[in-house]
């Protein structure tokens, strides 16, 4: 589910009420990931999204944003961020946790995959716009074809065990 904020968010850094808002929305939509968009439109030059993503919800496949960098900052929970080769082989994996000073960054043109490690993760995702079709950005690495999606995710997550 996606929502767009119509008011100015200049005071967002001092007002974390959107964390409560996204949790309230998620409570009413227990099987969905939730996204609050702070940018004006899909054509905006900068996209800022507060995301609540559930570990056992939608599978987001490895993907490449050809012309878009992507930054993640976690407010609650833990997010796995995997930087990949074109074949799906892990090049680097980072745990981005709410109680650390870590933020993660995936450069444009770099295959990557994010996955909540905790039951749910609330994070801010910032990327340059405009929006491009996610399905067109997805890749199907050889490793995913060989293992299957869930086995591939577990394979990537083994580095944190």
Short mmCIF file of N, CA and C in Angstrom, two decimals:
data_model
loop_
_atom_site.label_atom_id
_atom_site.label_comp_id
_atom_site.label_asym_id
_atom_site.label_seq_id
_atom_site.Cartn_x
_atom_site.Cartn_y
_atom_site.Cartn_z
N UNK A 1 0.85 -1.18 0.00
CA UNK A 1 0.00 0.00 0.00
C UNK A 1 0.88 1.22 0.00
N UNK A 2 0.55 2.21 -0.81
CA UNK A 2 1.32 3.45 -0.85
C UNK A 2 0.42 4.63 -0.53
N UNK A 3 0.96 5.57 0.23
CA UNK A 3 0.28 6.81 0.58
C UNK A 3 1.21 7.96 0.23
N UNK A 4 0.65 9.08 -0.14
CA UNK A 4 1.47 10.26 -0.44
C UNK A 4 1.10 11.35 0.56
N UNK A 5 2.12 11.96 1.16
CA UNK A 5 1.93 13.05 2.11
C UNK A 5 1.75 14.34 1.32
N UNK A 6 0.71 15.07 1.61
CA UNK A 6 0.42 16.30 0.87
C UNK A 6 1.03 17.54 1.54
N UNK A 7 1.26 17.48 2.86
CA UNK A 7 1.78 18.65 3.57
C UNK A 7 3.31 18.71 3.48
N UNK A 8 3.84 19.85 3.78
CA UNK A 8 5.30 20.03 3.82
C UNK A 8 5.87 19.20 4.95
N UNK A 9 7.04 18.63 4.74
CA UNK A 9 7.64 17.81 5.80
C UNK A 9 8.93 18.44 6.32
N UNK A 10 9.02 19.75 6.27
CA UNK A 10 10.25 20.42 6.69
C UNK A 10 10.60 20.14 8.15
N UNK A 11 9.62 19.79 8.97
CA UNK A 11 9.91 19.50 10.38
C UNK A 11 10.01 18.01 10.67
N UNK A 12 10.09 17.20 9.63
CA UNK A 12 10.11 15.74 9.81
C UNK A 12 11.22 15.28 10.73
N UNK A 13 12.38 15.88 10.64
CA UNK A 13 13.51 15.42 11.45
C UNK A 13 13.24 15.58 12.94
N UNK A 14 12.30 16.45 13.30
CA UNK A 14 11.99 16.67 14.71
C UNK A 14 10.69 15.98 15.12
N UNK A 15 9.96 15.48 14.16
CA UNK A 15 8.65 14.90 14.44
C UNK A 15 8.58 13.50 13.86
N UNK A 16 8.71 12.50 14.71
CA UNK A 16 8.71 11.12 14.25
C UNK A 16 7.31 10.50 14.27
N UNK A 17 6.28 11.34 14.19
CA UNK A 17 4.92 10.81 14.23
C UNK A 17 4.61 9.90 13.05
N UNK A 18 5.35 10.03 11.96
CA UNK A 18 5.11 9.16 10.81
C UNK A 18 5.46 7.70 11.12
N UNK A 19 6.35 7.47 12.06
CA UNK A 19 6.65 6.09 12.48
C UNK A 19 5.39 5.48 13.08
N UNK A 20 4.73 6.23 13.97
CA UNK A 20 3.48 5.74 14.56
C UNK A 20 2.41 5.57 13.48
N UNK A 21 2.33 6.52 12.56
CA UNK A 21 1.32 6.45 11.49
C UNK A 21 1.51 5.19 10.64
N UNK A 22 2.73 4.90 10.24
CA UNK A 22 2.96 3.73 9.39
C UNK A 22 2.67 2.43 10.15
N UNK A 23 2.96 2.42 11.45
CA UNK A 23 2.65 1.23 12.26
C UNK A 23 1.14 1.06 12.41
N UNK A 24 0.42 2.17 12.58
CA UNK A 24 -1.05 2.10 12.67
C UNK A 24 -1.64 1.56 11.37
N UNK A 25 -1.15 2.04 10.24
CA UNK A 25 -1.64 1.56 8.94
C UNK A 25 -1.32 0.07 8.79
N UNK A 26 -0.12 -0.33 9.19
CA UNK A 26 0.29 -1.74 9.07
C UNK A 26 -0.57 -2.64 9.95
N UNK A 27 -0.96 -2.15 11.10
CA UNK A 27 -1.81 -2.94 12.01
C UNK A 27 -3.14 -3.28 11.36
N UNK A 28 -3.64 -2.40 10.51
CA UNK A 28 -4.91 -2.62 9.82
C UNK A 28 -4.74 -3.41 8.53
N UNK A 29 -3.50 -3.58 8.10
CA UNK A 29 -3.19 -4.27 6.83
C UNK A 29 -2.07 -5.26 7.09
N UNK A 30 -2.35 -6.29 7.87
CA UNK A 30 -1.33 -7.18 8.42
C UNK A 30 -0.53 -7.97 7.40
N UNK A 31 -1.02 -8.09 6.19
CA UNK A 31 -0.29 -8.89 5.20
C UNK A 31 0.37 -8.03 4.11
N UNK A 32 0.43 -6.72 4.34
CA UNK A 32 0.96 -5.83 3.31
C UNK A 32 2.17 -5.05 3.79
N UNK A 33 3.04 -4.72 2.87
CA UNK A 33 4.09 -3.75 3.12
C UNK A 33 3.48 -2.37 2.91
N UNK A 34 3.97 -1.38 3.65
CA UNK A 34 3.39 -0.05 3.62
C UNK A 34 4.47 0.96 3.23
N UNK A 35 4.10 1.93 2.44
CA UNK A 35 5.04 2.96 1.98
C UNK A 35 4.34 4.32 2.09
N UNK A 36 5.00 5.27 2.76
CA UNK A 36 4.53 6.65 2.80
C UNK A 36 5.52 7.46 1.98
N UNK A 37 5.01 8.09 0.92
CA UNK A 37 5.86 8.85 0.00
C UNK A 37 5.82 10.32 0.38
N UNK A 38 7.00 10.90 0.57
CA UNK A 38 7.09 12.32 0.91
C UNK A 38 7.36 13.19 -0.31
N UNK A 39 7.63 12.58 -1.45
CA UNK A 39 7.85 13.34 -2.68
C UNK A 39 6.50 13.67 -3.31
N UNK A 40 6.49 14.71 -4.11
CA UNK A 40 5.24 15.23 -4.67
C UNK A 40 4.60 14.30 -5.70
N UNK A 41 5.43 13.70 -6.57
CA UNK A 41 4.87 12.84 -7.62
C UNK A 41 5.93 11.84 -8.06
N UNK A 42 5.53 10.88 -8.90
CA UNK A 42 6.47 9.90 -9.44
C UNK A 42 7.55 10.54 -10.30
N UNK A 43 7.30 11.75 -10.77
CA UNK A 43 8.26 12.46 -11.60
C UNK A 43 9.21 13.35 -10.80
N UNK A 44 9.06 13.39 -9.47
CA UNK A 44 9.92 14.24 -8.64
C UNK A 44 11.38 13.86 -8.81
N UNK A 45 12.26 14.85 -8.69
CA UNK A 45 13.70 14.62 -8.85
C UNK A 45 14.27 13.80 -7.69
N UNK A 46 13.65 13.88 -6.52
CA UNK A 46 14.11 13.13 -5.35
C UNK A 46 12.92 12.40 -4.74
N UNK A 47 13.08 11.10 -4.51
CA UNK A 47 12.03 10.29 -3.88
C UNK A 47 12.46 9.95 -2.47
N UNK A 48 11.58 10.27 -1.52
CA UNK A 48 11.81 9.99 -0.11
C UNK A 48 10.62 9.18 0.39
N UNK A 49 10.89 7.96 0.87
CA UNK A 49 9.80 7.07 1.25
C UNK A 49 10.09 6.42 2.59
N UNK A 50 9.11 6.49 3.49
CA UNK A 50 9.17 5.75 4.73
C UNK A 50 8.48 4.41 4.46
N UNK A 51 9.19 3.32 4.69
CA UNK A 51 8.70 2.00 4.30
C UNK A 51 8.63 1.09 5.52
N UNK A 52 7.52 0.38 5.66
CA UNK A 52 7.42 -0.72 6.61
C UNK A 52 7.34 -1.98 5.76
N UNK A 53 8.36 -2.78 5.88
CA UNK A 53 8.44 -4.00 5.07
C UNK A 53 8.47 -5.21 6.01
N UNK A 54 7.65 -6.19 5.70
CA UNK A 54 7.56 -7.41 6.52
C UNK A 54 8.45 -8.50 5.95
N UNK A 55 9.09 -9.23 6.83
CA UNK A 55 9.98 -10.30 6.39
C UNK A 55 9.24 -11.35 5.58
N UNK A 56 8.06 -11.71 6.02
CA UNK A 56 7.33 -12.81 5.37
C UNK A 56 6.28 -12.32 4.38
N UNK A 57 6.49 -11.15 3.81
CA UNK A 57 5.53 -10.62 2.86
C UNK A 57 6.04 -10.79 1.44
N UNK A 58 6.05 -9.77 0.69
CA UNK A 58 6.39 -9.79 -0.73
C UNK A 58 7.87 -10.06 -0.94
N UNK A 59 8.19 -10.89 -1.92
CA UNK A 59 9.58 -11.12 -2.32
C UNK A 59 9.95 -10.07 -3.36
N UNK A 60 10.95 -9.25 -3.04
CA UNK A 60 11.46 -8.27 -4.00
C UNK A 60 12.73 -8.86 -4.60
N UNK A 61 12.72 -9.17 -5.87
CA UNK A 61 13.86 -9.85 -6.48
C UNK A 61 15.07 -8.92 -6.62
N UNK A 62 16.23 -9.51 -6.91
CA UNK A 62 17.40 -8.68 -7.20
C UNK A 62 17.05 -7.72 -8.34
N UNK A 63 17.57 -6.50 -8.22
CA UNK A 63 17.25 -5.51 -9.23
C UNK A 63 18.37 -4.49 -9.39
N UNK A 64 18.29 -3.75 -10.49
CA UNK A 64 19.26 -2.72 -10.82
C UNK A 64 18.48 -1.46 -11.19
N UNK A 65 18.82 -0.37 -10.54
CA UNK A 65 18.30 0.93 -10.98
C UNK A 65 19.40 1.52 -11.86
N UNK A 66 19.18 1.54 -13.15
CA UNK A 66 20.22 1.98 -14.08
C UNK A 66 20.68 3.41 -13.84
N UNK A 67 19.74 4.28 -13.48
CA UNK A 67 20.08 5.69 -13.33
C UNK A 67 19.70 6.25 -11.96
N UNK A 68 19.55 5.36 -10.97
CA UNK A 68 19.09 5.82 -9.66
C UNK A 68 19.94 5.21 -8.55
N UNK A 69 20.50 6.07 -7.71
CA UNK A 69 21.17 5.62 -6.50
C UNK A 69 20.09 5.39 -5.44
N UNK A 70 20.43 4.60 -4.41
CA UNK A 70 19.44 4.26 -3.38
C UNK A 70 20.11 4.24 -2.02
N UNK A 71 19.52 4.95 -1.05
CA UNK A 71 20.04 5.03 0.30
C UNK A 71 18.98 4.52 1.27
N UNK A 72 19.40 3.78 2.32
CA UNK A 72 18.48 3.25 3.33
C UNK A 72 18.97 3.66 4.72
N UNK A 73 18.03 4.11 5.56
CA UNK A 73 18.32 4.38 6.97
C UNK A 73 17.21 3.73 7.79
N UNK A 74 17.57 2.83 8.71
CA UNK A 74 16.60 2.04 9.47
C UNK A 74 16.22 2.73 10.78
N UNK A 75 14.90 2.85 11.01
CA UNK A 75 14.38 3.40 12.27
C UNK A 75 14.00 2.30 13.25
N UNK A 76 13.46 1.20 12.75
CA UNK A 76 13.09 0.07 13.61
C UNK A 76 13.39 -1.22 12.86
N UNK A 77 13.92 -2.20 13.59
CA UNK A 77 14.19 -3.49 13.00
C UNK A 77 15.57 -3.57 12.39
N UNK A 78 15.71 -4.48 11.44
CA UNK A 78 17.00 -4.76 10.82
C UNK A 78 16.78 -5.10 9.35
N UNK A 79 17.59 -4.50 8.48
CA UNK A 79 17.46 -4.70 7.04
C UNK A 79 18.75 -5.29 6.50
N UNK A 80 18.63 -6.40 5.79
CA UNK A 80 19.78 -6.95 5.07
C UNK A 80 19.88 -6.23 3.73
N UNK A 81 21.07 -5.81 3.37
CA UNK A 81 21.29 -5.21 2.06
C UNK A 81 22.42 -6.00 1.39
N UNK A 82 22.11 -6.57 0.24
CA UNK A 82 23.07 -7.41 -0.48
C UNK A 82 23.42 -6.74 -1.81
N UNK A 83 24.70 -6.49 -2.02
CA UNK A 83 25.19 -6.01 -3.32
C UNK A 83 25.65 -7.24 -4.08
N UNK A 84 25.24 -7.35 -5.33
CA UNK A 84 25.39 -8.59 -6.08
C UNK A 84 26.11 -8.39 -7.41
N UNK A 85 26.67 -9.48 -7.91
CA UNK A 85 27.15 -9.50 -9.29
C UNK A 85 25.97 -9.81 -10.20
N UNK A 86 26.17 -9.70 -11.49
CA UNK A 86 25.08 -9.95 -12.45
C UNK A 86 24.57 -11.39 -12.38
N UNK A 87 25.40 -12.33 -11.93
CA UNK A 87 24.97 -13.72 -11.80
C UNK A 87 24.25 -13.98 -10.48
N UNK A 88 24.17 -12.95 -9.61
CA UNK A 88 23.51 -13.10 -8.33
C UNK A 88 24.45 -13.42 -7.19
N UNK A 89 25.73 -13.61 -7.48
CA UNK A 89 26.70 -13.92 -6.43
C UNK A 89 26.89 -12.70 -5.52
N UNK A 90 26.89 -12.97 -4.22
CA UNK A 90 27.05 -11.91 -3.23
C UNK A 90 28.45 -11.29 -3.35
N UNK A 91 28.49 -9.98 -3.46
CA UNK A 91 29.76 -9.27 -3.43
C UNK A 91 29.98 -8.62 -2.08
N UNK A 92 28.88 -8.13 -1.48
CA UNK A 92 28.97 -7.53 -0.14
C UNK A 92 27.59 -7.57 0.48
N UNK A 93 27.55 -7.86 1.77
CA UNK A 93 26.29 -7.86 2.51
C UNK A 93 26.47 -7.04 3.78
N UNK A 94 25.46 -6.24 4.10
CA UNK A 94 25.52 -5.37 5.27
C UNK A 94 24.22 -5.52 6.04
N UNK A 95 24.33 -5.56 7.37
CA UNK A 95 23.16 -5.49 8.24
C UNK A 95 22.98 -4.04 8.64
N UNK A 96 21.85 -3.49 8.31
CA UNK A 96 21.53 -2.12 8.64
C UNK A 96 20.52 -2.17 9.79
N UNK A 97 20.96 -1.84 11.01
CA UNK A 97 20.12 -1.99 12.20
C UNK A 97 19.75 -0.64 12.78
N UNK A 98 18.58 -0.59 13.42
CA UNK A 98 18.07 0.67 13.94
C UNK A 98 18.93 1.26 15.05
N UNK A 99 19.64 0.46 15.78
CA UNK A 99 20.42 0.98 16.91
C UNK A 99 21.89 1.18 16.56
N UNK A 100 22.18 1.30 15.28
CA UNK A 100 23.56 1.54 14.87
C UNK A 100 23.61 2.86 14.10
N UNK A 101 24.79 3.23 13.72
CA UNK A 101 24.95 4.45 12.93
C UNK A 101 25.07 4.12 11.44
N UNK A 102 24.68 2.92 11.07
CA UNK A 102 24.82 2.45 9.70
C UNK A 102 23.71 2.98 8.80
N UNK A 103 24.07 3.38 7.62
CA UNK A 103 23.11 3.54 6.54
C UNK A 103 23.73 2.84 5.34
N UNK A 104 22.91 2.40 4.43
CA UNK A 104 23.42 1.65 3.29
C UNK A 104 23.10 2.40 2.00
N UNK A 105 23.92 2.12 1.00
CA UNK A 105 23.85 2.84 -0.26
C UNK A 105 24.13 1.87 -1.40
N UNK A 106 23.26 1.87 -2.40
CA UNK A 106 23.49 1.07 -3.61
C UNK A 106 23.59 2.04 -4.78
N UNK A 107 24.72 2.02 -5.44
CA UNK A 107 24.93 2.90 -6.58
C UNK A 107 24.07 2.50 -7.77
N UNK A 108 23.76 3.47 -8.62
CA UNK A 108 23.06 3.20 -9.87
C UNK A 108 23.86 2.17 -10.66
N UNK A 109 23.16 1.25 -11.29
CA UNK A 109 23.80 0.23 -12.11
C UNK A 109 24.32 -0.96 -11.33
N UNK A 110 24.13 -0.99 -10.00
CA UNK A 110 24.63 -2.08 -9.16
C UNK A 110 23.48 -3.01 -8.77
N UNK A 111 23.55 -4.30 -9.15
CA UNK A 111 22.51 -5.24 -8.71
C UNK A 111 22.49 -5.31 -7.19
N UNK A 112 21.31 -5.29 -6.61
CA UNK A 112 21.18 -5.37 -5.17
C UNK A 112 19.81 -5.96 -4.79
N UNK A 113 19.71 -6.27 -3.51
CA UNK A 113 18.49 -6.85 -2.96
C UNK A 113 18.43 -6.43 -1.50
N UNK A 114 17.26 -6.02 -1.03
CA UNK A 114 17.07 -5.74 0.38
C UNK A 114 16.07 -6.74 0.93
N UNK A 115 16.24 -7.05 2.22
CA UNK A 115 15.35 -8.01 2.86
C UNK A 115 15.28 -7.72 4.36
N UNK A 116 14.07 -7.58 4.91
CA UNK A 116 13.98 -7.41 6.36
C UNK A 116 14.52 -8.65 7.07
N UNK A 117 15.36 -8.44 8.06
CA UNK A 117 15.86 -9.56 8.86
C UNK A 117 14.95 -9.76 10.08
N UNK A 118 14.39 -8.68 10.57
CA UNK A 118 13.46 -8.75 11.69
C UNK A 118 12.05 -9.01 11.16
N UNK A 119 11.10 -9.24 12.06
CA UNK A 119 9.72 -9.51 11.64
C UNK A 119 9.22 -8.41 10.70
N UNK A 120 9.54 -7.18 11.01
CA UNK A 120 9.29 -6.07 10.11
C UNK A 120 10.40 -5.05 10.30
N UNK A 121 10.60 -4.23 9.31
CA UNK A 121 11.61 -3.18 9.36
C UNK A 121 10.98 -1.89 8.87
N UNK A 122 11.24 -0.82 9.59
CA UNK A 122 10.81 0.51 9.14
C UNK A 122 12.06 1.28 8.75
N UNK A 123 12.09 1.73 7.50
CA UNK A 123 13.27 2.44 7.05
C UNK A 123 12.91 3.55 6.07
N UNK A 124 13.82 4.51 5.98
CA UNK A 124 13.70 5.58 5.02
C UNK A 124 14.52 5.20 3.80
N UNK A 125 13.91 5.26 2.65
CA UNK A 125 14.61 5.02 1.39
C UNK A 125 14.59 6.32 0.60
N UNK A 126 15.76 6.72 0.17
CA UNK A 126 15.90 7.94 -0.62
C UNK A 126 16.59 7.57 -1.93
N UNK A 127 16.02 8.01 -3.03
CA UNK A 127 16.64 7.78 -4.34
C UNK A 127 16.25 8.90 -5.27
N UNK A 128 17.06 9.12 -6.27
CA UNK A 128 16.72 10.14 -7.25
C UNK A 128 15.60 9.63 -8.15
N UNK A 129 14.82 10.56 -8.67
CA UNK A 129 13.72 10.22 -9.54
C UNK A 129 14.12 10.46 -10.99
N UNK A 130 13.17 10.32 -11.88
CA UNK A 130 11.79 9.93 -11.66
C UNK A 130 11.64 8.43 -11.47
N UNK A 131 10.44 8.02 -11.08
CA UNK A 131 10.15 6.61 -10.89
C UNK A 131 10.31 5.85 -12.20
N UNK A 132 10.89 4.67 -12.10
CA UNK A 132 10.96 3.79 -13.27
C UNK A 132 10.26 2.48 -12.90
N UNK A 133 9.87 1.73 -13.86
CA UNK A 133 9.13 0.50 -13.65
C UNK A 133 10.00 -0.53 -12.92
N UNK A 134 9.55 -0.96 -11.74
CA UNK A 134 10.32 -1.93 -10.97
C UNK A 134 10.48 -3.24 -11.74
N UNK A 135 9.42 -3.66 -12.41
CA UNK A 135 9.51 -4.94 -13.13
C UNK A 135 10.57 -4.89 -14.23
N UNK A 136 10.78 -3.72 -14.83
CA UNK A 136 11.81 -3.59 -15.86
C UNK A 136 13.21 -3.56 -15.25
N UNK A 137 13.31 -3.22 -13.96
CA UNK A 137 14.61 -3.15 -13.30
C UNK A 137 15.05 -4.49 -12.71
N UNK A 138 14.13 -5.43 -12.61
CA UNK A 138 14.45 -6.73 -12.00
C UNK A 138 15.32 -7.57 -12.92
N UNK A 139 16.21 -8.31 -12.30
CA UNK A 139 17.04 -9.26 -13.04
C UNK A 139 16.78 -10.64 -12.45
N UNK A 140 17.06 -11.64 -13.20
CA UNK A 140 16.89 -13.02 -12.72
C UNK A 140 18.24 -13.69 -12.83
N UNK A 141 19.07 -13.52 -11.76
CA UNK A 141 20.41 -14.11 -11.80
C UNK A 141 20.38 -15.62 -11.91
N UNK A 142 21.45 -16.16 -12.43
CA UNK A 142 21.60 -17.61 -12.58
C UNK A 142 21.38 -18.32 -11.26
N UNK A 143 21.91 -17.76 -10.16
CA UNK A 143 21.78 -18.42 -8.86
C UNK A 143 20.32 -18.54 -8.43
N UNK A 144 19.50 -17.54 -8.74
CA UNK A 144 18.08 -17.62 -8.40
C UNK A 144 17.41 -18.72 -9.21
N UNK A 145 17.74 -18.80 -10.48
CA UNK A 145 17.17 -19.84 -11.34
C UNK A 145 17.56 -21.22 -10.85
N UNK A 146 18.81 -21.36 -10.41
CA UNK A 146 19.32 -22.66 -9.96
C UNK A 146 18.74 -23.07 -8.61
N UNK A 147 18.56 -22.11 -7.70
CA UNK A 147 18.16 -22.43 -6.32
C UNK A 147 16.67 -22.27 -6.06
N UNK A 148 16.03 -21.34 -6.72
CA UNK A 148 14.68 -20.93 -6.36
C UNK A 148 14.77 -19.71 -5.44
N UNK A 149 13.71 -18.93 -5.39
CA UNK A 149 13.76 -17.64 -4.72
C UNK A 149 14.03 -17.74 -3.22
N UNK A 150 13.29 -18.59 -2.51
CA UNK A 150 13.46 -18.66 -1.05
C UNK A 150 14.83 -19.24 -0.67
N UNK A 151 15.27 -20.24 -1.38
CA UNK A 151 16.59 -20.81 -1.10
C UNK A 151 17.68 -19.77 -1.37
N UNK A 152 17.49 -18.98 -2.40
CA UNK A 152 18.45 -17.92 -2.74
C UNK A 152 18.52 -16.89 -1.61
N UNK A 153 17.36 -16.46 -1.09
CA UNK A 153 17.34 -15.51 0.02
C UNK A 153 18.05 -16.09 1.24
N UNK A 154 17.75 -17.33 1.57
CA UNK A 154 18.42 -17.98 2.71
C UNK A 154 19.92 -18.08 2.48
N UNK A 155 20.33 -18.37 1.25
CA UNK A 155 21.75 -18.44 0.90
C UNK A 155 22.41 -17.09 1.15
N UNK A 156 21.79 -16.00 0.73
CA UNK A 156 22.36 -14.67 0.97
C UNK A 156 22.45 -14.35 2.45
N UNK A 157 21.42 -14.76 3.20
CA UNK A 157 21.35 -14.43 4.63
C UNK A 157 22.32 -15.23 5.50
N UNK A 158 22.86 -16.32 4.95
CA UNK A 158 23.78 -17.17 5.72
C UNK A 158 24.98 -16.39 6.25
N UNK A 159 25.37 -15.34 5.57
CA UNK A 159 26.54 -14.57 5.97
C UNK A 159 26.34 -13.95 7.36
N UNK A 160 25.09 -13.77 7.80
CA UNK A 160 24.81 -13.14 9.08
C UNK A 160 24.58 -14.13 10.21
N UNK A 161 24.70 -15.42 9.94
CA UNK A 161 24.44 -16.42 10.98
C UNK A 161 25.68 -16.66 11.80
#
